[in-house]
GROMACS .gro file of C-alpha atoms in nm:
model
  460
    1MET     CA    1  16.552   8.226   3.047
    2LEU     CA    2  16.507   8.161   2.691
    3LYS     CA    3  16.730   7.942   2.647
    4HIS     CA    4  16.574   7.717   2.935
    5TRP     CA    5  16.235   7.746   2.747
    6TYR     CA    6  16.391   7.705   2.418
    7GLU     CA    7  16.520   7.333   2.552
    8ALA     CA    8  16.209   7.240   2.698
    9LYS     CA    9  16.010   7.317   2.409
   10LYS     CA   10  16.261   7.179   2.133
   11THR     CA   11  16.148   6.790   2.011
   12HIS     CA   12  16.398   6.518   2.116
   13LYS     CA   13  16.389   6.154   2.051
   14ILE     CA   14  16.367   5.990   2.373
   15SER     CA   15  16.419   5.602   2.439
   16CYS     CA   16  16.144   5.480   2.615
   17LYS     CA   17  16.288   5.098   2.634
   18PRO     CA   18  16.216   5.007   3.008
   19ILE     CA   19  16.407   4.941   3.308
   20THR     CA   20  16.379   4.688   3.541
   21LEU     CA   21  16.576   4.624   3.845
   22LYS     CA   22  16.549   4.361   4.133
   23VAL     CA   23  16.421   4.515   4.453
   24ASP     CA   24  16.242   4.426   4.768
   25ASN     CA   25  15.875   4.417   4.651
   26HIS     CA   26  15.729   4.379   5.048
   27ASP     CA   27  15.559   4.034   4.972
   28THR     CA   28  15.705   3.909   4.621
   29GLY     CA   29  16.095   4.012   4.564
   30ALA     CA   30  15.927   4.074   4.222
   31VAL     CA   31  16.135   4.231   3.950
   32ALA     CA   32  15.981   4.572   3.920
   33LYS     CA   33  16.009   4.826   3.613
   34LYS     CA   34  16.164   5.179   3.644
   35TYR     CA   35  15.921   5.420   3.504
   36ASP     CA   36  16.085   5.783   3.398
   37ALA     CA   37  15.792   5.945   3.607
   38ILE     CA   38  15.541   5.825   3.870
   39ILE     CA   39  15.269   6.102   3.937
   40ILE     CA   40  15.063   6.055   4.261
   41GLY     CA   41  14.724   6.238   4.219
   42ALA     CA   42  14.508   6.205   3.926
   43GLY     CA   43  14.378   6.570   3.950
   44PRO     CA   44  14.419   6.836   3.696
   45ALA     CA   45  14.791   6.906   3.763
   46GLY     CA   46  14.901   6.519   3.781
   47LEU     CA   47  14.674   6.433   3.500
   48THR     CA   48  14.845   6.774   3.282
   49ALA     CA   49  15.156   6.672   3.312
   50ALA     CA   50  15.088   6.288   3.293
   51TYR     CA   51  14.982   6.358   2.924
   52PHE     CA   52  15.262   6.615   2.825
   53MET     CA   53  15.513   6.377   2.995
   54ALA     CA   54  15.373   6.099   2.797
   55ARG     CA   55  15.345   6.288   2.492
   56ASP     CA   56  15.699   6.401   2.517
   57GLY     CA   57  15.819   5.999   2.483
   58LEU     CA   58  15.839   5.966   2.882
   59ASP     CA   59  15.711   5.629   3.042
   60VAL     CA   60  15.439   5.820   3.311
   61LEU     CA   61  15.255   5.611   3.597
   62VAL     CA   62  14.955   5.734   3.771
   63LEU     CA   63  14.879   5.670   4.095
   64GLU     CA   64  14.514   5.763   4.220
   65ARG     CA   65  14.327   5.627   4.549
   66GLY     CA   66  13.972   5.662   4.411
   67PRO     CA   67  13.842   5.428   4.204
   68TYR     CA   68  13.856   5.692   3.943
   69ALA     CA   69  13.927   6.020   3.807
   70GLY     CA   70  13.775   6.304   4.040
   71ALA     CA   71  13.605   6.022   4.243
   72LYS     CA   72  13.688   6.207   4.533
   73ASN     CA   73  13.558   6.565   4.396
   74CYS     CA   74  13.181   6.709   4.342
   75GLY     CA   75  12.997   6.965   4.201
   76GLY     CA   76  13.196   7.205   3.937
   77VAL     CA   77  13.417   7.504   3.846
   78SER     CA   78  13.461   7.731   3.590
   79ILE     CA   79  13.772   7.719   3.346
   80MET     CA   80  13.962   8.008   3.172
   81ALA     CA   81  13.902   7.926   2.823
   82GLU     CA   82  14.220   8.120   2.703
   83HIS     CA   83  14.457   7.917   2.932
   84THR     CA   84  14.329   7.600   2.852
   85HIS     CA   85  14.286   7.650   2.510
   86LYS     CA   86  14.674   7.724   2.528
   87LEU     CA   87  14.686   7.384   2.691
   88PHE     CA   88  14.432   7.160   2.432
   89PRO     CA   89  14.372   7.363   2.156
   90ASN     CA   90  13.990   7.376   2.165
   91PHE     CA   91  13.935   7.181   2.412
   92TRP     CA   92  13.528   7.300   2.431
   93GLU     CA   93  13.521   7.065   2.057
   94GLU     CA   94  13.595   6.731   2.249
   95PHE     CA   95  13.537   6.819   2.617
   96ARG     CA   96  13.125   6.847   2.769
   97CYS     CA   97  13.149   7.181   2.858
   98GLU     CA   98  12.844   7.293   3.099
   99ARG     CA   99  12.765   7.653   2.995
  100ILE     CA  100  12.973   7.930   2.864
  101ILE     CA  101  12.993   8.237   3.132
  102THR     CA  102  12.878   8.556   3.020
  103ASP     CA  103  12.724   8.678   3.283
  104GLN     CA  104  12.915   8.782   3.627
  105SER     CA  105  12.751   8.879   3.975
  106TYR     CA  106  12.829   8.940   4.364
  107TRP     CA  107  12.581   8.965   4.542
  108TRP     CA  108  12.662   9.174   4.940
  109MET     CA  109  12.412   8.986   5.110
  110THR     CA  110  12.255   8.984   5.484
  111GLU     CA  111  11.963   8.820   5.618
  112ASP     CA  112  11.699   8.942   5.413
  113SER     CA  113  11.854   9.174   5.144
  114VAL     CA  114  12.094   9.139   4.876
  115LEU     CA  115  12.281   9.445   4.722
  116SER     CA  116  12.393   9.282   4.380
  117THR     CA  117  12.629   9.403   4.077
  118ARG     CA  118  12.567   9.209   3.732
  119PHE     CA  119  12.782   9.265   3.429
  120GLN     CA  120  12.623   9.050   3.087
  121SER     CA  121  12.798   9.069   2.790
  122ALA     CA  122  12.706   8.885   2.444
  123ARG     CA  123  13.058   8.932   2.357
  124LEU     CA  124  13.146   8.690   2.616
  125ALA     CA  125  12.956   8.406   2.434
  126ALA     CA  126  13.186   8.406   2.103
  127ALA     CA  127  13.467   8.212   1.991
  128PRO     CA  128  13.773   8.156   2.160
  129TYR     CA  129  13.510   8.274   2.427
  130ASN     CA  130  13.615   8.375   2.837
  131ARG     CA  131  13.527   8.067   3.066
  132PHE     CA  132  13.316   7.742   3.084
  133SER     CA  133  13.159   7.615   3.357
  134VAL     CA  134  13.203   7.237   3.419
  135LYS     CA  135  13.163   6.949   3.643
  136ARG     CA  136  13.456   6.834   3.814
  137GLY     CA  137  13.410   6.479   3.743
  138ASN     CA  138  13.388   6.503   3.375
  139LEU     CA  139  13.694   6.748   3.365
  140TYR     CA  140  13.923   6.453   3.584
  141GLN     CA  141  13.775   6.223   3.358
  142TRP     CA  142  13.847   6.390   3.037
  143LEU     CA  143  14.240   6.478   3.139
  144ALA     CA  144  14.296   6.083   3.234
  145ASP     CA  145  14.153   6.029   2.901
  146LYS     CA  146  14.375   6.212   2.698
  147ALA     CA  147  14.703   6.097   2.964
  148THR     CA  148  14.584   5.773   2.874
  149GLU     CA  149  14.541   5.823   2.502
  150ALA     CA  150  14.902   5.982   2.517
  151GLY     CA  151  15.048   5.712   2.713
  152ALA     CA  152  15.058   5.730   3.033
  153HIS     CA  153  14.925   5.424   3.259
  154VAL     CA  154  14.680   5.531   3.541
  155LEU     CA  155  14.632   5.306   3.796
  156PHE     CA  156  14.340   5.325   4.056
  157ASN     CA  157  14.255   5.220   4.389
  158TYR     CA  158  14.661   5.259   4.485
  159THR     CA  159  14.715   5.501   4.807
  160VAL     CA  160  15.116   5.616   4.817
  161GLU     CA  161  15.210   5.538   5.152
  162GLU     CA  162  15.566   5.658   5.129
  163VAL     CA  163  15.802   5.848   4.857
  164LEU     CA  164  16.171   5.622   4.851
  165PHE     CA  165  16.466   5.793   4.888
  166ASN     CA  166  16.827   5.683   4.827
  167ASP     CA  167  17.060   5.969   4.977
  168GLY     CA  168  16.845   6.249   4.932
  169GLN     CA  169  16.753   6.136   4.594
  170ALA     CA  170  16.418   6.045   4.553
  171THR     CA  171  16.375   5.719   4.392
  172GLY     CA  172  16.023   5.557   4.399
  173VAL     CA  173  15.702   5.500   4.655
  174VAL     CA  174  15.546   5.226   4.816
  175ALA     CA  175  15.182   5.229   4.749
  176VAL     CA  176  14.887   4.999   4.888
  177ASN     CA  177  14.604   4.828   4.660
  178THR     CA  178  14.517   4.481   4.780
  179GLY     CA  179  14.928   4.428   4.877
  180SER     CA  180  15.179   4.675   4.955
  181SER     CA  181  15.423   4.783   4.646
  182LYS     CA  182  15.698   4.922   4.535
  183PHE     CA  183  15.726   5.149   4.216
  184LEU     CA  184  16.045   5.300   4.113
  185ALA     CA  185  16.082   5.615   3.887
  186ASN     CA  186  16.384   5.874   3.788
  187ILE     CA  187  16.117   6.133   3.895
  188ILE     CA  188  15.837   6.151   4.181
  189VAL     CA  189  15.545   6.432   4.143
  190LEU     CA  190  15.330   6.500   4.374
  191ALA     CA  191  15.011   6.595   4.242
  192ASP     CA  192  14.776   6.474   4.550
  193GLY     CA  193  14.628   6.780   4.633
  194ALA     CA  194  14.558   7.024   4.924
  195ASN     CA  195  14.711   6.962   5.268
  196SER     CA  196  14.950   6.686   5.115
  197LEU     CA  197  15.065   6.420   5.365
  198LEU     CA  198  15.324   6.254   5.174
  199ALA     CA  199  15.530   6.634   5.152
  200GLU     CA  200  15.475   6.624   5.523
  201ARG     CA  201  15.594   6.276   5.575
  202SER     CA  202  15.879   6.326   5.363
  203GLY     CA  203  15.992   6.598   5.562
  204LEU     CA  204  15.940   6.841   5.197
  205ALA     CA  205  15.692   7.091   5.350
  206ALA     CA  206  15.571   7.221   5.737
  207ARG     CA  207  15.243   7.074   5.834
  208VAL     CA  208  14.964   7.296   5.688
  209THR     CA  209  14.843   7.518   5.957
  210PRO     CA  210  14.424   7.555   6.017
  211GLU     CA  211  14.451   7.946   5.922
  212ASN     CA  212  14.610   7.835   5.591
  213MET     CA  213  14.346   7.587   5.527
  214SER     CA  214  13.942   7.646   5.396
  215LEU     CA  215  13.680   7.379   5.419
  216TYR     CA  216  13.449   7.452   5.187
  217VAL     CA  217  13.129   7.240   5.121
  218LYS     CA  218  12.924   7.188   4.800
  219GLU     CA  219  12.591   7.052   4.703
  220THR     CA  220  12.439   7.009   4.372
  221ILE     CA  221  12.084   7.068   4.268
  222ALA     CA  222  11.922   6.904   3.989
  223LEU     CA  223  11.668   7.151   3.773
  224PRO     CA  224  11.546   7.178   3.438
  225ALA     CA  225  11.773   7.370   3.202
  226SER     CA  226  11.478   7.598   3.117
  227VAL     CA  227  11.404   7.662   3.476
  228ILE     CA  228  11.750   7.797   3.524
  229GLU     CA  229  11.742   8.026   3.257
  230GLU     CA  230  11.434   8.181   3.303
  231ARG     CA  231  11.505   8.190   3.697
  232PHE     CA  232  11.877   8.370   3.600
  233ASN     CA  233  11.770   8.533   3.318
  234LEU     CA  234  11.969   8.349   3.072
  235LEU     CA  235  11.985   8.274   2.721
  236PRO     CA  236  12.016   7.908   2.609
  237GLY     CA  237  12.364   7.747   2.675
  238GLN     CA  238  12.462   8.047   2.845
  239GLY     CA  239  12.560   8.057   3.211
  240THR     CA  240  12.634   8.264   3.543
  241ILE     CA  241  12.886   8.233   3.826
  242ILE     CA  242  12.736   8.460   4.142
  243GLY     CA  243  12.991   8.518   4.428
  244LEU     CA  244  12.816   8.553   4.759
  245ILE     CA  245  12.979   8.781   5.014
  246GLY     CA  246  12.885   8.839   5.389
  247TYR     CA  247  12.603   8.654   5.502
  248PRO     CA  248  12.690   8.335   5.380
  249THR     CA  249  12.977   8.255   5.621
  250ALA     CA  250  12.801   8.359   5.917
  251GLY     CA  251  13.050   8.660   6.027
  252PHE     CA  252  13.369   8.496   5.954
  253ASN     CA  253  13.610   8.600   5.640
  254GLY     CA  254  13.521   8.329   5.359
  255THR     CA  255  13.334   8.309   5.011
  256ALA     CA  256  13.017   8.135   4.849
  257SER     CA  257  12.891   8.113   4.548
  258ILE     CA  258  12.655   7.958   4.284
  259HIS     CA  259  12.770   7.790   3.920
  260THR     CA  260  12.481   7.746   3.684
  261PHE     CA  261  12.535   7.430   3.480
  262ARG     CA  262  12.334   7.237   3.194
  263ASP     CA  263  12.033   7.092   3.402
  264SER     CA  264  12.149   7.209   3.775
  265ILE     CA  265  12.305   7.453   3.979
  266SER     CA  266  12.564   7.399   4.227
  267LEU     CA  267  12.617   7.628   4.586
  268ASN     CA  268  12.955   7.622   4.770
  269VAL     CA  269  13.094   7.769   5.088
  270GLY     CA  270  13.403   7.787   5.293
  271ILE     CA  271  13.578   7.943   5.558
  272ALA     CA  272  13.891   7.876   5.761
  273VAL     CA  273  13.898   7.581   5.943
  274ALA     CA  274  14.052   7.739   6.216
  275ASP     CA  275  13.728   7.956   6.210
  276PHE     CA  276  13.489   7.599   6.231
  277ALA     CA  277  13.697   7.568   6.531
  278GLN     CA  278  13.613   7.904   6.672
  279ALA     CA  279  13.261   7.906   6.577
  280GLY     CA  280  13.134   7.581   6.667
  281PHE     CA  281  12.915   7.464   6.412
  282ASN     CA  282  12.999   7.250   6.106
  283PRO     CA  283  13.044   7.333   5.785
  284ASN     CA  284  12.692   7.246   5.684
  285ASP     CA  285  12.518   7.497   5.881
  286LEU     CA  286  12.668   7.728   5.643
  287LEU     CA  287  12.529   7.532   5.345
  288GLU     CA  288  12.161   7.516   5.463
  289ARG     CA  289  12.252   7.906   5.600
  290ILE     CA  290  12.224   8.028   5.212
  291LYS     CA  291  11.973   7.755   5.119
  292LYS     CA  292  11.729   7.927   5.338
  293HIS     CA  293  11.804   8.284   5.253
  294PRO     CA  294  11.523   8.436   5.070
  295GLN     CA  295  11.712   8.514   4.745
  296ILE     CA  296  11.831   8.177   4.731
  297LYS     CA  297  11.537   8.020   4.840
  298GLN     CA  298  11.348   8.061   4.560
  299LEU     CA  299  11.608   7.980   4.292
  300ILE     CA  300  11.663   7.617   4.373
  301ALA     CA  301  11.265   7.564   4.429
  302GLY     CA  302  11.138   7.297   4.355
  303GLY     CA  303  11.518   7.142   4.267
  304GLN     CA  304  11.654   6.795   4.387
  305THR     CA  305  12.005   6.767   4.543
  306ILE     CA  306  12.227   6.475   4.348
  307GLU     CA  307  12.539   6.551   4.498
  308TYR     CA  308  12.696   6.609   4.848
  309GLY     CA  309  13.082   6.663   4.950
  310GLY     CA  310  13.382   6.879   5.056
  311SER     CA  311  13.659   6.933   4.994
  312LEU     CA  312  14.016   7.132   5.166
  313ILE     CA  313  14.157   7.469   4.912
  314PRO     CA  314  14.489   7.598   5.059
  315GLU     CA  315  14.450   7.950   5.141
  316GLY     CA  316  14.801   8.057   5.245
  317GLY     CA  317  14.875   8.256   4.914
  318TYR     CA  318  15.250   8.309   4.810
  319TYR     CA  319  15.382   8.296   5.146
  320ALA     CA  320  15.262   7.956   5.264
  321ILE     CA  321  15.437   7.783   4.920
  322PRO     CA  322  15.664   7.530   5.014
  323LYS     CA  323  15.979   7.488   4.830
  324LEU     CA  324  15.874   7.307   4.531
  325VAL     CA  325  16.180   7.159   4.374
  326HIS     CA  326  16.404   6.871   4.548
  327PRO     CA  327  16.631   6.567   4.406
  328GLY     CA  328  16.417   6.370   4.168
  329LEU     CA  329  16.102   6.516   4.309
  330MET     CA  330  15.871   6.813   4.209
  331ILE     CA  331  15.512   6.976   4.426
  332VAL     CA  332  15.234   7.062   4.171
  333GLY     CA  333  14.889   7.188   4.212
  334ASP     CA  334  14.719   7.234   4.566
  335ALA     CA  335  15.007   6.994   4.695
  336GLY     CA  336  15.242   7.311   4.642
  337SER     CA  337  14.963   7.581   4.786
  338LEU     CA  338  14.947   7.688   4.417
  339VAL     CA  339  14.596   7.837   4.401
  340ASN     CA  340  14.398   8.106   4.456
  341GLY     CA  341  14.012   8.199   4.447
  342THR     CA  342  13.990   8.273   4.061
  343HIS     CA  343  14.281   8.077   3.880
  344GLY     CA  344  14.249   7.737   4.060
  345ILE     CA  345  14.212   7.485   3.762
  346ASN     CA  346  14.412   7.654   3.553
  347LEU     CA  347  14.684   7.716   3.796
  348ALA     CA  348  14.691   7.335   3.847
  349MET     CA  349  14.700   7.239   3.533
  350TRP     CA  350  14.987   7.526   3.410
  351SER     CA  351  15.177   7.366   3.690
  352GLY     CA  352  15.158   7.003   3.610
  353PHE     CA  353  15.250   7.141   3.220
  354TYR     CA  354  15.536   7.327   3.385
  355ALA     CA  355  15.655   7.025   3.556
  356ALA     CA  356  15.617   6.842   3.253
  357LYS     CA  357  15.866   7.031   3.064
  358ALA     CA  358  16.091   6.977   3.317
  359ALA     CA  359  16.096   6.574   3.363
  360HIS     CA  360  16.137   6.619   2.970
  361SER     CA  361  16.451   6.810   2.978
  362ALA     CA  362  16.587   6.597   3.281
  363LYS     CA  363  16.512   6.304   3.066
  364ILE     CA  364  16.769   6.412   2.790
  365SER     CA  365  17.000   6.501   3.010
  366ARG     CA  366  16.941   6.213   3.220
  367ASP     CA  367  16.975   6.440   3.528
  368TYR     CA  368  16.699   6.467   3.758
  369SER     CA  369  16.918   6.657   4.027
  370THR     CA  370  16.746   6.964   4.208
  371ARG     CA  371  16.992   7.199   3.978
  372LYS     CA  372  16.807   7.091   3.619
  373LEU     CA  373  16.440   7.018   3.779
  374SER     CA  374  16.454   7.359   3.865
  375LEU     CA  375  16.345   7.461   3.501
  376TYR     CA  376  16.005   7.402   3.657
  377THR     CA  377  16.050   7.669   3.883
  378GLU     CA  378  16.191   7.902   3.649
  379LEU     CA  379  15.916   7.853   3.446
  380LEU     CA  380  15.678   7.937   3.713
  381LYS     CA  381  15.814   8.237   3.817
  382GLU     CA  382  15.794   8.386   3.440
  383SER     CA  383  15.438   8.271   3.411
  384PHE     CA  384  15.120   8.415   3.516
  385ILE     CA  385  15.104   8.174   3.754
  386MET     CA  386  15.371   8.285   4.043
  387GLN     CA  387  15.331   8.666   3.926
  388ASP     CA  388  14.971   8.670   4.014
  389LEU     CA  389  15.034   8.483   4.318
  390LYS     CA  390  15.285   8.683   4.425
  391ALA     CA  391  15.089   9.050   4.331
  392ASN     CA  392  14.866   8.921   4.587
  393ALA     CA  393  15.096   8.779   4.851
  394GLY     CA  394  14.946   8.964   5.115
  395VAL     CA  395  14.566   8.889   5.112
  396ALA     CA  396  14.601   8.617   5.328
  397LYS     CA  397  14.705   8.785   5.636
  398LEU     CA  398  14.500   9.105   5.523
  399MET     CA  399  14.203   8.854   5.594
  400ARG     CA  400  14.394   8.756   5.962
  401ASP     CA  401  14.390   9.113   6.018
  402LEU     CA  402  14.014   9.205   5.939
  403PRO     CA  403  13.843   8.917   6.032
  404TYR     CA  404  13.525   9.151   6.038
  405ALA     CA  405  13.569   9.249   5.674
  406PHE     CA  406  13.353   9.053   5.448
  407ASP     CA  407  13.004   9.066   5.710
  408LEU     CA  408  13.086   9.436   5.863
  409TYR     CA  409  13.141   9.571   5.510
  410SER     CA  410  12.814   9.334   5.318
  411ARG     CA  411  12.603   9.492   5.609
  412MET     CA  412  12.716   9.872   5.517
  413ALA     CA  413  12.683   9.826   5.187
  414SER     CA  414  12.337   9.714   5.227
  415GLU     CA  415  12.212   9.966   5.524
  416THR     CA  416  12.389  10.235   5.280
  417ALA     CA  417  12.164  10.089   4.980
  418TYR     CA  418  11.836  10.084   5.185
  419GLN     CA  419  11.847  10.434   5.294
  420VAL     CA  420  11.887  10.540   4.989
  421SER     CA  421  11.573  10.338   4.849
  422ARG     CA  422  11.358  10.474   5.127
  423VAL     CA  423  11.174  10.784   5.132
  424TYR     CA  424  11.212  10.995   5.411
  425THR     CA  425  10.988  11.287   5.523
  426MET     CA  426  11.264  11.509   5.543
  427PRO     CA  427  11.507  11.703   5.348
  428LYS     CA  428  11.749  11.489   5.152
  429ARG     CA  429  12.063  11.700   5.360
  430ALA     CA  430  11.931  11.601   5.702
  431LYS     CA  431  11.870  11.208   5.510
  432ARG     CA  432  12.273  11.248   5.389
  433ILE     CA  433  12.345  11.354   5.770
  434MET     CA  434  12.103  11.088   5.929
  435VAL     CA  435  12.262  10.776   5.657
  436PHE     CA  436  12.634  10.931   5.765
  437LYS     CA  437  12.563  10.879   6.141
  438LYS     CA  438  12.423  10.513   6.118
  439LEU     CA  439  12.704  10.359   5.889
  440THR     CA  440  12.976  10.504   6.143
  441SER     CA  441  12.763  10.402   6.444
  442MET     CA  442  12.848  10.043   6.238
  443GLN     CA  443  13.202  10.142   6.210
  444PRO     CA  444  13.457  10.479   6.280
  445VAL     CA  445  13.531  10.658   6.017
  446LEU     CA  446  13.890  10.636   6.066
  447LYS     CA  447  13.856  10.279   6.113
  448ILE     CA  448  13.696  10.252   5.722
  449LEU     CA  449  13.992  10.479   5.605
  450SER     CA  450  14.243  10.255   5.782
  451ASP     CA  451  14.111   9.960   5.652
  452ALA     CA  452  14.080  10.057   5.274
  453TRP     CA  453  14.424  10.178   5.251
  454LYS     CA  454  14.496   9.821   5.406
  455THR     CA  455  14.312   9.681   5.170
  456LEU     CA  456  14.435   9.911   4.876
  457LYS     CA  457  14.818   9.838   5.007
  458VAL     CA  458  14.742   9.440   4.942
  459ILE     CA  459  14.556   9.390   4.650
  460ARG     CA  460  14.678   9.439   4.273
   0.00000   0.00000   0.00000
């Protein structure tokens, strides 16, 4: 494997002399240029792949259906500074990060209470930092600019409808703009996000199930920086991320969070698509549920909604990852289910980087077979990406086996905290017995122990 890595890292001079072919262009029969690689999707995975391919001398085309990078996204996320720094050294000096995350909290919520854990540290505010909150639109545009500056061609308002194959080898795509056109390449990279229709239509991945896909809704609320810092107890320029568990997802397993930006905060919440179908309510109902909670209500008071949207996130985990390499084709980022709750954006970017290294190696040898492009999956396997996903491979099944876990145990934790805080006119031993009986009326002891054992076997 070290040999593979060396070959991927070694500098080679690559000829970028354009290749032209006579092709059927549906309506013009024009002569089309053949690229080294075509990347479908201008998200973090696709744009990172485009940047490193172009930097290494490949002729790269990115096709994005939106009018600009990040057009289909709203709100923000956190990115891991160390992971991003290894790809783009000192990125915080050129990219507009929102806040340095120095505060991480978790809230176990019921309809009228919050049990929280919170960690704050000045050490997290020192370079090379730990996490930053970022606006998705700004991040995507920055990556698009980086890719363009490196020499990649990025075209917007192009919807790719079909991947072209010749004897099983991917050779190009059919895309629609004002008309239908063919674009040819030696390598096709699918970076078209969760629920990749191109992978499904091409028979490269099975249809995503409602159980393995979550729908998240997001709202960005503008507030003055000073108000955010006062309400969240933050120093100027520093930020917090709060994970919300229990009440926000209305009895279903799912997650919600609050991210703080310079002059706004983002609320987001999501559950499995299958759970929405079972519940009978719409995604916005969850968001309104959060906003009406007494603890959240005071945090967003006086704010103005400036963005609202939704997104699909693959939640199937390690066992839902499709075959990522095919003759002349690789699948990266969310399209390959390479995502988890902590490292979503960073996993996507690193998968794009590894795909770029495989493409570079394939270009040198002029071999675009599955065997040659499998350098991509070899690098993935040795990285934190696949190791992390594999270590937590059973989480998706655990959430299906314990559908009540987040709601029930949040209620039990809240009830425990309430009873501990409450002063009764009874001996302490009697109080402990009373609390024990209350909790075991909510969930029997053997079931609690069984759930804890199942969880410990899965979470590593």
